[in-house]
Amino acid sequence: MQLYTKILIGLIGGAVVGAVANIGGITWLQDFLGTVEILGTAFINLITMIVIPLVVASLLVGTASLGDLRKLGRIGGKTLAYYMITTAVAVTIGLGLANVIKPGAGVSEETRIELTERYGGDAASRMDIAENAPGWKDTLLRVIPRNPVRAAADMDLLPLIFFTICFGAALTVIVPERKDAVLTFFHGVNDTSMVLINWIM
């Protein structure tokens, strides 16, 4: 059985057991899930632990291995176009389903009042956050990290990815001997990260 199949089965099984314990009010099952929660938290922490070295190493090696900066530009353009198209499709599907299904339309007035009282404050705070969100200029500037090490420590992946791509592009134009030395190191980091991923999984 493939690893991704096992992961999918585990996710579905966990969701079903959690839903049964919550909806059915099965106390002993809830207590058991609370006990094994430490395993889930440890698994998430282990996966998170390896994200930064894996992303940096694989992206740097991939970028530098292109050799020609024009190839990088073409790939970047195609990636951006793909991202914009898939985002537009996702937004269209979301809006279409919302208009067809009309979430909350069948909810009784009592339930509506209860939900408003329970979650109204949280919804208002989220609306404030959305209204005060930075504009496109600030968002664009945030992609360029002042300190890539700080971005890595904060798990701020987008600025880190930007720096890594720039670093990989710069590697393509330096002396081959020094470029190969850097790539050898990061090839090792990438391979080691993959071994760790297999161990964790």
Tab-separated table of C-alpha atoms in Angstrom:
chain	number	residue	atom	x	y	z
A	1	MET	CA	0.000	0.000	0.000
A	2	GLN	CA	1.332	3.423	-0.981
A	3	LEU	CA	2.207	5.949	1.742
A	4	TYR	CA	-0.315	8.525	0.517
A	5	THR	CA	-3.057	5.852	0.670
A	6	LYS	CA	-2.186	5.087	4.283
A	7	ILE	CA	-2.225	8.802	5.130
A	8	LEU	CA	-5.620	9.245	3.445
A	9	ILE	CA	-7.064	6.256	5.313
A	10	GLY	CA	-5.683	7.618	8.582
A	11	LEU	CA	-7.179	11.067	7.965
A	12	ILE	CA	-10.600	9.667	7.094
A	13	GLY	CA	-10.519	7.238	10.023
A	14	GLY	CA	-9.527	9.980	12.456
A	15	ALA	CA	-12.261	12.287	11.182
A	16	VAL	CA	-14.905	9.558	11.506
A	17	VAL	CA	-13.840	8.523	15.012
A	18	GLY	CA	-13.657	12.152	16.152
A	19	ALA	CA	-17.100	12.917	14.726
A	20	VAL	CA	-18.627	9.819	16.336
A	21	ALA	CA	-17.087	10.682	19.707
A	22	ASN	CA	-18.302	14.279	19.519
A	23	ILE	CA	-21.789	13.754	18.094
A	24	GLY	CA	-22.507	10.538	19.993
A	25	GLY	CA	-21.238	11.927	23.287
A	26	ILE	CA	-19.186	8.784	23.929
A	27	THR	CA	-17.255	9.762	27.046
A	28	TRP	CA	-14.714	6.945	27.087
A	29	LEU	CA	-13.867	7.530	23.424
A	30	GLN	CA	-13.450	11.267	24.047
A	31	ASP	CA	-11.124	10.495	26.972
A	32	PHE	CA	-9.131	8.092	24.794
A	33	LEU	CA	-8.783	10.653	22.017
A	34	GLY	CA	-7.646	13.227	24.565
A	35	THR	CA	-4.977	10.801	25.738
A	36	VAL	CA	-3.608	10.048	22.259
A	37	GLU	CA	-3.725	13.728	21.279
A	38	ILE	CA	-0.063	13.973	22.292
A	39	LEU	CA	0.808	11.602	19.436
A	40	GLY	CA	-0.960	13.788	16.907
A	41	THR	CA	0.705	16.928	18.238
A	42	ALA	CA	4.115	15.237	18.159
A	43	PHE	CA	3.513	14.131	14.550
A	44	ILE	CA	2.564	17.657	13.464
A	45	ASN	CA	5.627	19.103	15.226
A	46	LEU	CA	7.915	16.584	13.536
A	47	ILE	CA	6.504	17.403	10.097
A	48	THR	CA	6.778	21.146	10.788
A	49	MET	CA	10.356	20.670	11.986
A	50	ILE	CA	11.490	19.462	8.574
A	51	VAL	CA	9.547	21.936	6.410
A	52	ILE	CA	12.155	24.720	6.287
A	53	PRO	CA	15.243	22.628	5.399
A	54	LEU	CA	13.251	20.585	2.879
A	55	VAL	CA	11.689	23.594	1.131
A	56	VAL	CA	14.924	25.594	1.020
A	57	ALA	CA	17.115	22.713	-0.145
A	58	SER	CA	14.752	21.337	-2.793
A	59	LEU	CA	13.851	24.770	-4.167
A	60	LEU	CA	17.463	25.944	-4.229
A	61	VAL	CA	18.695	22.813	-5.977
A	62	GLY	CA	15.830	22.947	-8.478
A	63	THR	CA	16.373	26.624	-9.272
A	64	ALA	CA	20.141	26.373	-9.626
A	65	SER	CA	19.883	23.211	-11.728
A	66	LEU	CA	17.969	25.073	-14.446
A	67	GLY	CA	21.218	26.697	-15.501
A	68	ASP	CA	19.575	29.319	-17.719
A	69	LEU	CA	17.808	32.250	-16.053
A	70	ARG	CA	15.469	32.508	-19.038
A	71	LYS	CA	14.137	29.049	-18.195
A	72	LEU	CA	13.490	30.256	-14.648
A	73	GLY	CA	11.584	33.254	-15.983
A	74	ARG	CA	9.425	31.077	-18.231
A	75	ILE	CA	8.696	28.615	-15.446
A	76	GLY	CA	7.908	31.471	-13.062
A	77	GLY	CA	5.519	33.017	-15.575
A	78	LYS	CA	3.733	29.714	-16.153
A	79	THR	CA	3.515	29.112	-12.403
A	80	LEU	CA	2.044	32.568	-11.800
A	81	ALA	CA	-0.486	32.090	-14.601
A	82	TYR	CA	-1.451	28.663	-13.240
A	83	TYR	CA	-1.857	30.101	-9.740
A	84	MET	CA	-4.076	32.937	-10.983
A	85	ILE	CA	-6.233	30.589	-13.074
A	86	THR	CA	-6.720	28.040	-10.287
A	87	THR	CA	-7.491	30.827	-7.804
A	88	ALA	CA	-10.104	32.289	-10.151
A	89	VAL	CA	-11.657	28.838	-10.658
A	90	ALA	CA	-11.739	28.202	-6.891
A	91	VAL	CA	-13.388	31.573	-6.207
A	92	THR	CA	-15.948	30.966	-8.969
A	93	ILE	CA	-16.802	27.511	-7.624
A	94	GLY	CA	-17.082	28.863	-4.075
A	95	LEU	CA	-19.393	31.711	-5.061
A	96	GLY	CA	-21.473	29.425	-7.267
A	97	LEU	CA	-21.948	26.821	-4.536
A	98	ALA	CA	-22.777	29.518	-1.978
A	99	ASN	CA	-25.521	30.893	-4.251
A	100	VAL	CA	-26.919	27.430	-5.028
A	101	ILE	CA	-26.719	25.835	-1.563
A	102	LYS	CA	-27.392	29.061	0.389
A	103	PRO	CA	-25.691	28.036	3.651
A	104	GLY	CA	-27.796	28.810	6.719
A	105	ALA	CA	-31.021	29.269	4.762
A	106	GLY	CA	-32.733	26.358	6.543
A	107	VAL	CA	-31.564	27.262	10.041
A	108	SER	CA	-34.327	28.035	12.530
A	109	GLU	CA	-34.589	31.491	14.092
A	110	GLU	CA	-33.669	30.159	17.550
A	111	THR	CA	-30.542	28.503	16.208
A	112	ARG	CA	-29.678	31.635	14.247
A	113	ILE	CA	-29.910	33.773	17.406
A	114	GLU	CA	-27.854	31.263	19.396
A	115	LEU	CA	-25.127	31.147	16.752
A	116	THR	CA	-25.081	34.944	16.507
A	117	GLU	CA	-24.658	35.287	20.271
A	118	ARG	CA	-21.967	32.622	20.382
A	119	TYR	CA	-19.896	33.593	17.353
A	120	GLY	CA	-20.943	37.167	16.599
A	121	GLY	CA	-17.971	38.716	18.408
A	122	ASP	CA	-15.498	36.469	16.620
A	123	ALA	CA	-17.070	37.275	13.247
A	124	ALA	CA	-16.883	41.014	13.972
A	125	SER	CA	-13.203	40.789	14.905
A	126	ARG	CA	-12.461	38.893	11.701
A	127	MET	CA	-14.262	41.550	9.682
A	128	ASP	CA	-12.130	44.231	11.358
A	129	ILE	CA	-8.984	42.284	10.491
A	130	ALA	CA	-10.126	41.942	6.870
A	131	GLU	CA	-10.961	45.647	6.596
A	132	ASN	CA	-7.566	46.631	8.034
A	133	ALA	CA	-5.630	44.165	5.891
A	134	PRO	CA	-2.560	45.634	4.157
A	135	GLY	CA	-2.909	46.825	0.557
A	136	TRP	CA	-1.236	45.254	-2.423
A	137	LYS	CA	1.858	47.452	-2.077
A	138	ASP	CA	2.482	46.378	1.519
A	139	THR	CA	1.757	42.777	0.601
A	140	LEU	CA	4.261	42.946	-2.258
A	141	LEU	CA	6.943	44.460	-0.027
A	142	ARG	CA	6.387	41.788	2.620
A	143	VAL	CA	7.422	39.164	0.077
A	144	ILE	CA	10.950	40.625	0.104
A	145	PRO	CA	12.493	39.638	3.459
A	146	ARG	CA	14.782	41.971	5.354
A	147	ASN	CA	16.195	38.951	7.132
A	148	PRO	CA	15.722	35.499	5.545
A	149	VAL	CA	16.882	33.810	8.752
A	150	ARG	CA	14.123	35.599	10.667
A	151	ALA	CA	11.620	34.554	7.986
A	152	ALA	CA	12.712	30.936	8.439
A	153	ALA	CA	12.440	31.174	12.228
A	154	ASP	CA	8.932	32.653	11.938
A	155	MET	CA	7.895	29.987	9.371
A	156	ASP	CA	7.108	32.842	6.975
A	157	LEU	CA	7.432	30.747	3.839
A	158	LEU	CA	6.661	33.227	1.059
A	159	PRO	CA	9.575	35.623	1.821
A	160	LEU	CA	11.823	32.622	2.407
A	161	ILE	CA	10.853	31.128	-0.957
A	162	PHE	CA	11.519	34.482	-2.653
A	163	PHE	CA	15.006	34.651	-1.118
A	164	THR	CA	15.735	31.018	-1.989
A	165	ILE	CA	14.767	31.515	-5.641
A	166	CYS	CA	16.941	34.652	-5.848
A	167	PHE	CA	19.843	32.801	-4.218
A	168	GLY	CA	19.428	29.863	-6.598
A	169	ALA	CA	19.302	32.201	-9.595
A	170	ALA	CA	22.515	33.879	-8.425
A	171	LEU	CA	24.166	30.464	-8.132
A	172	THR	CA	23.696	29.896	-11.855
A	173	VAL	CA	26.112	32.708	-12.748
A	174	ILE	CA	29.000	32.109	-10.341
A	175	VAL	CA	32.135	30.029	-10.957
A	176	PRO	CA	31.077	26.383	-11.600
A	177	GLU	CA	33.430	24.962	-8.951
A	178	ARG	CA	31.909	27.097	-6.183
A	179	LYS	CA	28.404	26.558	-7.496
A	180	ASP	CA	28.919	22.785	-7.404
A	181	ALA	CA	30.204	22.981	-3.827
A	182	VAL	CA	27.062	24.800	-2.678
A	183	LEU	CA	24.775	22.464	-4.632
A	184	THR	CA	26.518	19.395	-3.215
A	185	PHE	CA	25.788	20.648	0.301
A	186	PHE	CA	22.129	21.369	-0.406
A	187	HIS	CA	21.703	18.085	-2.293
A	188	GLY	CA	22.826	16.439	0.941
A	189	VAL	CA	20.372	18.526	2.969
A	190	ASN	CA	17.552	17.598	0.583
A	191	ASP	CA	18.342	13.874	0.649
A	192	THR	CA	18.653	13.884	4.444
A	193	SER	CA	15.350	15.733	4.779
A	194	MET	CA	13.632	13.107	2.621
A	195	VAL	CA	15.025	10.350	4.847
A	196	LEU	CA	13.638	12.147	7.890
A	197	ILE	CA	10.251	12.491	6.179
A	198	ASN	CA	10.186	8.734	5.526
A	199	TRP	CA	11.099	8.040	9.150
A	200	ILE	CA	8.375	10.368	10.442
A	201	MET	CA	5.742	8.935	8.128
